[in-house]
CSV table of C-alpha atoms in Angstrom, one decimal:
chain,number,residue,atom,x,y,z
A,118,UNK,CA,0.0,0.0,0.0
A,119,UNK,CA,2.6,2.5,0.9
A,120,UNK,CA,4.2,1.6,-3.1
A,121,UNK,CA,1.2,3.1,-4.1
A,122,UNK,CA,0.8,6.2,-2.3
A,123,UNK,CA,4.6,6.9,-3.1
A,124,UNK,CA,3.5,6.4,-7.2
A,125,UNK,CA,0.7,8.6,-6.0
A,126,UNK,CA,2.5,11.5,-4.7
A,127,UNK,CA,5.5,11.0,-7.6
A,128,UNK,CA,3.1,10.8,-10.3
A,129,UNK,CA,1.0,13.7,-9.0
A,130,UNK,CA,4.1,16.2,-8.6
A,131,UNK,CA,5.1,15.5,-12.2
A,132,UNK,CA,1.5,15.9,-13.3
A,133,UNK,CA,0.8,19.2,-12.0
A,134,UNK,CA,4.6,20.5,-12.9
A,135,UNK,CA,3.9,19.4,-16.5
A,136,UNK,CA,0.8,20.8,-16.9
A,137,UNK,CA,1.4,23.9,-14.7
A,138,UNK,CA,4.5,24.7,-16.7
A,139,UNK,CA,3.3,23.1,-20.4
A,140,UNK,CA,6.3,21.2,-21.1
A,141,UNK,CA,8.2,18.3,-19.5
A,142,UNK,CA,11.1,19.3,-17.5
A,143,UNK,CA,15.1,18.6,-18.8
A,144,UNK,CA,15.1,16.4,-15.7
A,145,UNK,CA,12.6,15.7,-12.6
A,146,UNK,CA,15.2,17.8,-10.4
A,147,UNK,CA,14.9,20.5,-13.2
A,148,UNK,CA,11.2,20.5,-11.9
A,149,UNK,CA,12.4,22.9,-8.9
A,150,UNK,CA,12.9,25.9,-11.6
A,151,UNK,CA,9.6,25.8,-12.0
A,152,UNK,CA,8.6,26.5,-8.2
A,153,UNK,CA,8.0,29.9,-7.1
A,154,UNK,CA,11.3,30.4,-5.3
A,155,UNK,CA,9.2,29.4,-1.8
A,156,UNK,CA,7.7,26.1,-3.3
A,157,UNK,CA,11.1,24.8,-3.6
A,158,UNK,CA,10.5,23.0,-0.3
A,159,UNK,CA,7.6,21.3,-2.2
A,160,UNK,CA,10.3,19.3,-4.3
A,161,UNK,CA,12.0,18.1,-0.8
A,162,UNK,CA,9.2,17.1,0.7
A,163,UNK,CA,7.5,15.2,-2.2
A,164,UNK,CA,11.0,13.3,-2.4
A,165,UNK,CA,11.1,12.7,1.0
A,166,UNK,CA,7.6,11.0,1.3
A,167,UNK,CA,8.3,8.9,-1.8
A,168,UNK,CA,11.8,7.4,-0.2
A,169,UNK,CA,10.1,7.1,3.0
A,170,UNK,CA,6.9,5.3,1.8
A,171,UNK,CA,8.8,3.0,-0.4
A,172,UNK,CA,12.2,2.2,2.4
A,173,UNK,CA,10.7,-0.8,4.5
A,174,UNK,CA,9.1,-2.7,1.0
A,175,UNK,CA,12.2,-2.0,-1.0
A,176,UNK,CA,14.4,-3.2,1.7
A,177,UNK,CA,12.1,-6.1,2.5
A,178,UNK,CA,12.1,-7.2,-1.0
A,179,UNK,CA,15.5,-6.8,-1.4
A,180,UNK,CA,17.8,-9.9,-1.2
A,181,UNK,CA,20.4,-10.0,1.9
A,182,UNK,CA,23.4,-9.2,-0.2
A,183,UNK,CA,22.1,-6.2,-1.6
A,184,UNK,CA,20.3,-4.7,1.2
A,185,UNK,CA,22.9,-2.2,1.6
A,186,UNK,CA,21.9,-1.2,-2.3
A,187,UNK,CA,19.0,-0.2,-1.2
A,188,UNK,CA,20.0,1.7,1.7
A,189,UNK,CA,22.8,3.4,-0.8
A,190,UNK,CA,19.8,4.3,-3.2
A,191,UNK,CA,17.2,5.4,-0.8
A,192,UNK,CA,19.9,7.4,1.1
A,193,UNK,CA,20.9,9.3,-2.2
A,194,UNK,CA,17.3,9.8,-3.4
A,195,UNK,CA,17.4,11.3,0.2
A,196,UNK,CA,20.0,13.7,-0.4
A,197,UNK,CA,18.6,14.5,-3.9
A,198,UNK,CA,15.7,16.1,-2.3
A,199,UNK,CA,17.5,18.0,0.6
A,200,UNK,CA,20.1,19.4,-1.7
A,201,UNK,CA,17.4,20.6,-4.8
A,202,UNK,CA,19.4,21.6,-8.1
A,203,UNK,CA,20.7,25.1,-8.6
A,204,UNK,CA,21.7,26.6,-11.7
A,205,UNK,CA,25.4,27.0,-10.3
A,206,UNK,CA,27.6,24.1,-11.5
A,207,UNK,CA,30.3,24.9,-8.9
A,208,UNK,CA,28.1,25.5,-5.7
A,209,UNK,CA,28.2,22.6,-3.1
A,210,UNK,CA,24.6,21.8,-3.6
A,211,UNK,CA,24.7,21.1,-6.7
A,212,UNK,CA,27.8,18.6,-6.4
A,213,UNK,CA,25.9,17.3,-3.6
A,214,UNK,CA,22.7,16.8,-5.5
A,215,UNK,CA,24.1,15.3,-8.6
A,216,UNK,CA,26.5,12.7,-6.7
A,217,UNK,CA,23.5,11.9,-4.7
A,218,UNK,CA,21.5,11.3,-7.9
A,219,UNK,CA,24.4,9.1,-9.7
A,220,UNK,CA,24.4,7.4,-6.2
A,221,UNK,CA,21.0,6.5,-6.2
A,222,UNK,CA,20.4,5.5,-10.2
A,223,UNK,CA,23.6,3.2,-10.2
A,224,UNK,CA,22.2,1.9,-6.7
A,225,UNK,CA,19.0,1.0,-8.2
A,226,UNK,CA,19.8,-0.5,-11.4
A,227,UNK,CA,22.8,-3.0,-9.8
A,228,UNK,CA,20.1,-4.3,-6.6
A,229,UNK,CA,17.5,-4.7,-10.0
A,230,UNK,CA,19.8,-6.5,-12.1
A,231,UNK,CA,20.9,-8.8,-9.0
A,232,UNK,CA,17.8,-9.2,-7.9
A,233,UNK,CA,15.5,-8.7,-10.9
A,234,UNK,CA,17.3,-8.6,-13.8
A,235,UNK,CA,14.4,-9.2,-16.4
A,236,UNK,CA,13.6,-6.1,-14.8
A,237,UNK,CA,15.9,-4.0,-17.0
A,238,UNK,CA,14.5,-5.4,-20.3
A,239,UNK,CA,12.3,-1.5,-19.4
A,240,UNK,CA,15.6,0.5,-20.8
A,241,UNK,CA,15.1,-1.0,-24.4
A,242,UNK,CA,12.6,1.7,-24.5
A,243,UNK,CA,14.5,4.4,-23.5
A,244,UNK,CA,17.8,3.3,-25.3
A,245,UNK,CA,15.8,3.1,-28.5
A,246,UNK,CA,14.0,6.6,-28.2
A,247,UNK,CA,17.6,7.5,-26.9
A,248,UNK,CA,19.1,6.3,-30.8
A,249,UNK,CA,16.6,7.4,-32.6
A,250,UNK,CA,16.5,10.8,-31.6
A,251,UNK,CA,20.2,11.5,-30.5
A,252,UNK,CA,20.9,10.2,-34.3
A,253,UNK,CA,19.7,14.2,-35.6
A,254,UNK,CA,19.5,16.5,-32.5
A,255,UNK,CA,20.1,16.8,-28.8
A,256,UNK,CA,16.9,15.1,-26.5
A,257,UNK,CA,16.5,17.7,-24.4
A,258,UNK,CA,14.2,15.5,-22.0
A,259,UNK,CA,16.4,12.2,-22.2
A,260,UNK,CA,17.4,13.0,-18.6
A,261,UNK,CA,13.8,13.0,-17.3
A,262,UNK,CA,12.9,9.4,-19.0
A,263,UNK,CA,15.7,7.8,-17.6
A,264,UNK,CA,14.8,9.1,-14.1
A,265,UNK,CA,11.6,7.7,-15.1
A,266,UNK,CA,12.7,4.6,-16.0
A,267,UNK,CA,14.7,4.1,-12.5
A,268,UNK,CA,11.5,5.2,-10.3
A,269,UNK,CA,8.9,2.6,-12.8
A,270,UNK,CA,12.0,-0.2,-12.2
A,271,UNK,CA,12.0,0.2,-8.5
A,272,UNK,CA,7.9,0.7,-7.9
A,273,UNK,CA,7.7,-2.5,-10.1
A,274,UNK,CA,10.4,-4.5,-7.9
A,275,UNK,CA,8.7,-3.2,-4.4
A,276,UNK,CA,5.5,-4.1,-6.1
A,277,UNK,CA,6.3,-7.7,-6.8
């Protein structure tokens, strides 16, 4: 049940940024540029509630020699939402944020691909949107499918 109300909450926050804004953003952290500068706490607390709704399935389901994956990825997704993205590229919080976010995608993908590996078979997707359109221009959203990708992976695996 809490799997559910995490994909709730996540899918909701998209939503509403999406439509709010008209267009989907470079990445789900790029989300927080669209906040009114106060609202940024929004994108904290929406993380916050997903990790914490999802921590006791995802470690449950998780096999005993890859718990500490899902500790490493829950713990980064953690940081991702305390340290939001800013624009400057040589400001702490943004080196924070984006080794928080590599953390917690790498995390992720290894615990699926020991645990789950079939699991994976959802980046053919993204890898061949990722061809097709990298082939003529830049995909300006590739970022924020691949995040997707990680967050359907993991709600699947805690949901299973």
């Amino acid at each position: 049940m809490n799997i559910i109300i995490a994909i709730v909450i996540l899918t909701a926050y998209i939503v509403t940024v999406c439509i709010v804004n008209k267009q989907i953003p470079s990445s789900l952290s790029a989300s927080v540029f669209f906040l009114p500068a106060k609202g940024v706490c929004i994108w904290s607390v929406v993380i916050a509630a997903v990790v914490f709704l999802m921590v006791p399935t995802y470690i449950e389901k998780t096999s005993d020699t890859v718990k500490f994956l899902a500790f490493l990825a829950c713990a980064g997704l953690l940081f991702v939402g305390g340290a939001p993205l800013v624009r400057d590229r040589g400001d702490m919080a943004y080196k924070v944020h984006l080794g928080a976010a590599v953390l917690c995608a790498v995390s992720s993908q290894v615990l699926l691909a020991i645990d789950n590996g079939w699991l994976l078979l959802s980046w053919v997707p993204w890898i061949c949107a990722f061809v097709w359109i990298t082939k003529e221009d830049r995909w300006r959203t590739g970022v924020f499918w691949a995040e997707m990708t990680c967050f359907a992976d993991t709600f699947i695996f805690c949901s299973i």
